[in-house]
C-alpha atoms as an extended CHARMM CRD file, in Angstrom:
* protein
*
        62  EXT
         1         1  MET       CA              5.9120000000       10.4310000000       13.1560000000  PROA      1               0.0000000000
         2         2  ASN       CA              3.8370000000        7.0740000000       14.6810000000  PROA      2               0.0000000000
         3         3  PRO       CA              5.5100000000        3.7080000000       13.5680000000  PROA      3               0.0000000000
         4         4  ILE       CA              1.8170000000        2.4720000000       14.0840000000  PROA      4               0.0000000000
         5         5  GLN       CA             -0.6130000000        2.3340000000       11.3640000000  PROA      5               0.0000000000
         6         6  ARG       CA             -3.8540000000        0.8630000000       10.9510000000  PROA      6               0.0000000000
         7         7  VAL       CA             -5.1700000000        1.1050000000        7.1540000000  PROA      7               0.0000000000
         8         8  THR       CA             -8.8950000000       -0.3920000000        5.9780000000  PROA      8               0.0000000000
         9         9  VAL       CA             -8.8720000000       -1.4720000000        2.1410000000  PROA      9               0.0000000000
        10        10  LYS       CA            -12.5770000000       -1.5030000000        1.3710000000  PROA      10              0.0000000000
        11        11  LYS       CA            -13.6800000000       -4.5110000000       -1.3310000000  PROA      11              0.0000000000
        12        12  ASN       CA            -13.3910000000       -1.9300000000       -4.4200000000  PROA      12              0.0000000000
        13        13  GLU       CA             -9.7140000000       -0.6320000000       -3.5940000000  PROA      13              0.0000000000
        14        14  ARG       CA             -6.4810000000       -1.8020000000       -2.7250000000  PROA      14              0.0000000000
        15        15  ALA       CA             -3.5650000000        0.4550000000       -1.4840000000  PROA      15              0.0000000000
        16        16  LEU       CA             -0.1910000000        0.6350000000       -2.3180000000  PROA      16              0.0000000000
        17        17  LEU       CA              2.2970000000        0.5950000000        0.4330000000  PROA      17              0.0000000000
        18        18  LEU       CA              5.6980000000        2.0950000000       -0.3530000000  PROA      18              0.0000000000
        19        19  ARG       CA              8.4910000000        1.9650000000        1.8820000000  PROA      19              0.0000000000
        20        20  ASN       CA             11.7910000000        4.6380000000        2.1420000000  PROA      20              0.0000000000
        21        21  GLY       CA             10.0670000000        5.9230000000       -1.3530000000  PROA      21              0.0000000000
        22        22  GLU       CA              9.8360000000        2.6120000000       -2.9420000000  PROA      22              0.0000000000
        23        23  PHE       CA              6.8050000000       -0.1680000000       -3.8360000000  PROA      23              0.0000000000
        24        24  ASP       CA              6.6810000000       -2.8370000000       -1.1470000000  PROA      24              0.0000000000
        25        25  ARG       CA              3.7330000000       -4.4530000000       -1.8940000000  PROA      25              0.0000000000
        26        26  VAL       CA             -0.1170000000       -4.0220000000       -2.5890000000  PROA      26              0.0000000000
        27        27  LEU       CA             -2.8020000000       -4.4340000000        0.5900000000  PROA      27              0.0000000000
        28        28  GLU       CA             -5.6440000000       -6.1720000000       -0.1600000000  PROA      28              0.0000000000
        29        29  LEU       CA             -9.1830000000       -5.8870000000        0.7800000000  PROA      29              0.0000000000
        30        30  GLY       CA             -9.5530000000       -5.5160000000        4.9360000000  PROA      30              0.0000000000
        31        31  HSD       CA             -8.1740000000       -4.0700000000        7.7960000000  PROA      31              0.0000000000
        32        32  HSD       CA             -4.2170000000       -3.9580000000        8.2390000000  PROA      32              0.0000000000
        33        33  TRP       CA             -1.9510000000       -3.0030000000       10.7810000000  PROA      33              0.0000000000
        34        34  LEU       CA              1.5990000000       -1.8350000000        9.7830000000  PROA      34              0.0000000000
        35        35  PHE       CA              4.5290000000       -1.0610000000       12.2780000000  PROA      35              0.0000000000
        36        36  ALA       CA              7.7400000000        0.4600000000       10.9810000000  PROA      36              0.0000000000
        37        37  PRO       CA             10.0620000000        2.0170000000       13.5690000000  PROA      37              0.0000000000
        38        38  VAL       CA             12.5530000000        2.5180000000       11.5210000000  PROA      38              0.0000000000
        39        39  ASP       CA             11.2050000000        3.3710000000        7.8410000000  PROA      39              0.0000000000
        40        40  HSD       CA              8.7640000000        5.9200000000        6.0130000000  PROA      40              0.0000000000
        41        41  LEU       CA              5.6730000000        4.5360000000        4.9060000000  PROA      41              0.0000000000
        42        42  ARG       CA              3.5150000000        6.0750000000        2.6590000000  PROA      42              0.0000000000
        43        43  ILE       CA              0.1340000000        4.3270000000        1.8560000000  PROA      43              0.0000000000
        44        44  GLU       CA             -1.8020000000        4.9860000000       -1.4600000000  PROA      44              0.0000000000
        45        45  VAL       CA             -5.0490000000        4.3350000000       -1.8080000000  PROA      45              0.0000000000
        46        46  VAL       CA             -6.4310000000        3.6710000000       -5.5190000000  PROA      46              0.0000000000
        47        47  PRO       CA             -9.6850000000        2.3300000000       -6.7490000000  PROA      47              0.0000000000
        48        48  LEU       CA             -9.4310000000       -1.3700000000       -8.1030000000  PROA      48              0.0000000000
        49        49  GLU       CA             -9.7530000000       -0.4080000000      -11.8150000000  PROA      49              0.0000000000
        50        50  ARG       CA             -6.9220000000        1.7340000000      -11.8170000000  PROA      50              0.0000000000
        51        51  LEU       CA             -4.4850000000       -0.8060000000      -10.1130000000  PROA      51              0.0000000000
        52        52  ASP       CA             -2.8410000000       -1.3580000000      -13.2790000000  PROA      52              0.0000000000
        53        53  GLN       CA             -2.6210000000        2.0350000000      -14.2850000000  PROA      53              0.0000000000
        54        54  ALA       CA             -1.2340000000        2.9680000000      -10.5480000000  PROA      54              0.0000000000
        55        55  LEU       CA              1.9390000000       -0.0870000000      -11.1360000000  PROA      55              0.0000000000
        56        56  VAL       CA              3.4160000000        0.8220000000      -13.6280000000  PROA      56              0.0000000000
        57        57  GLY       CA              6.8050000000        1.5400000000      -13.4510000000  PROA      57              0.0000000000
        58        58  ARG       CA              6.6160000000        0.2160000000       -9.9630000000  PROA      58              0.0000000000
        59        59  LEU       CA              6.8750000000       -3.6750000000      -10.0120000000  PROA      59              0.0000000000
        60        60  PRO       CA             10.8710000000       -4.6950000000      -10.6040000000  PROA      60              0.0000000000
        61        61  GLN       CA             11.5650000000       -5.9410000000      -14.5040000000  PROA      61              0.0000000000
        62        62  ARG       CA             11.8670000000       -9.4210000000      -15.2660000000  PROA      62              0.0000000000
């Protein structure tokens, strides 16, 4: 797998970055270059109106 990925997030979207299967962060509008020579990255692009649903169970508990 290529250690460098480019992700484009449109204005009506957000992207969830999963690093080794665990939630890492939300990518906002724009172009993002991701570098992970060792980790496995997965990007899940979701419509902005479904962001809350996509985050359920992924954020750490307080």
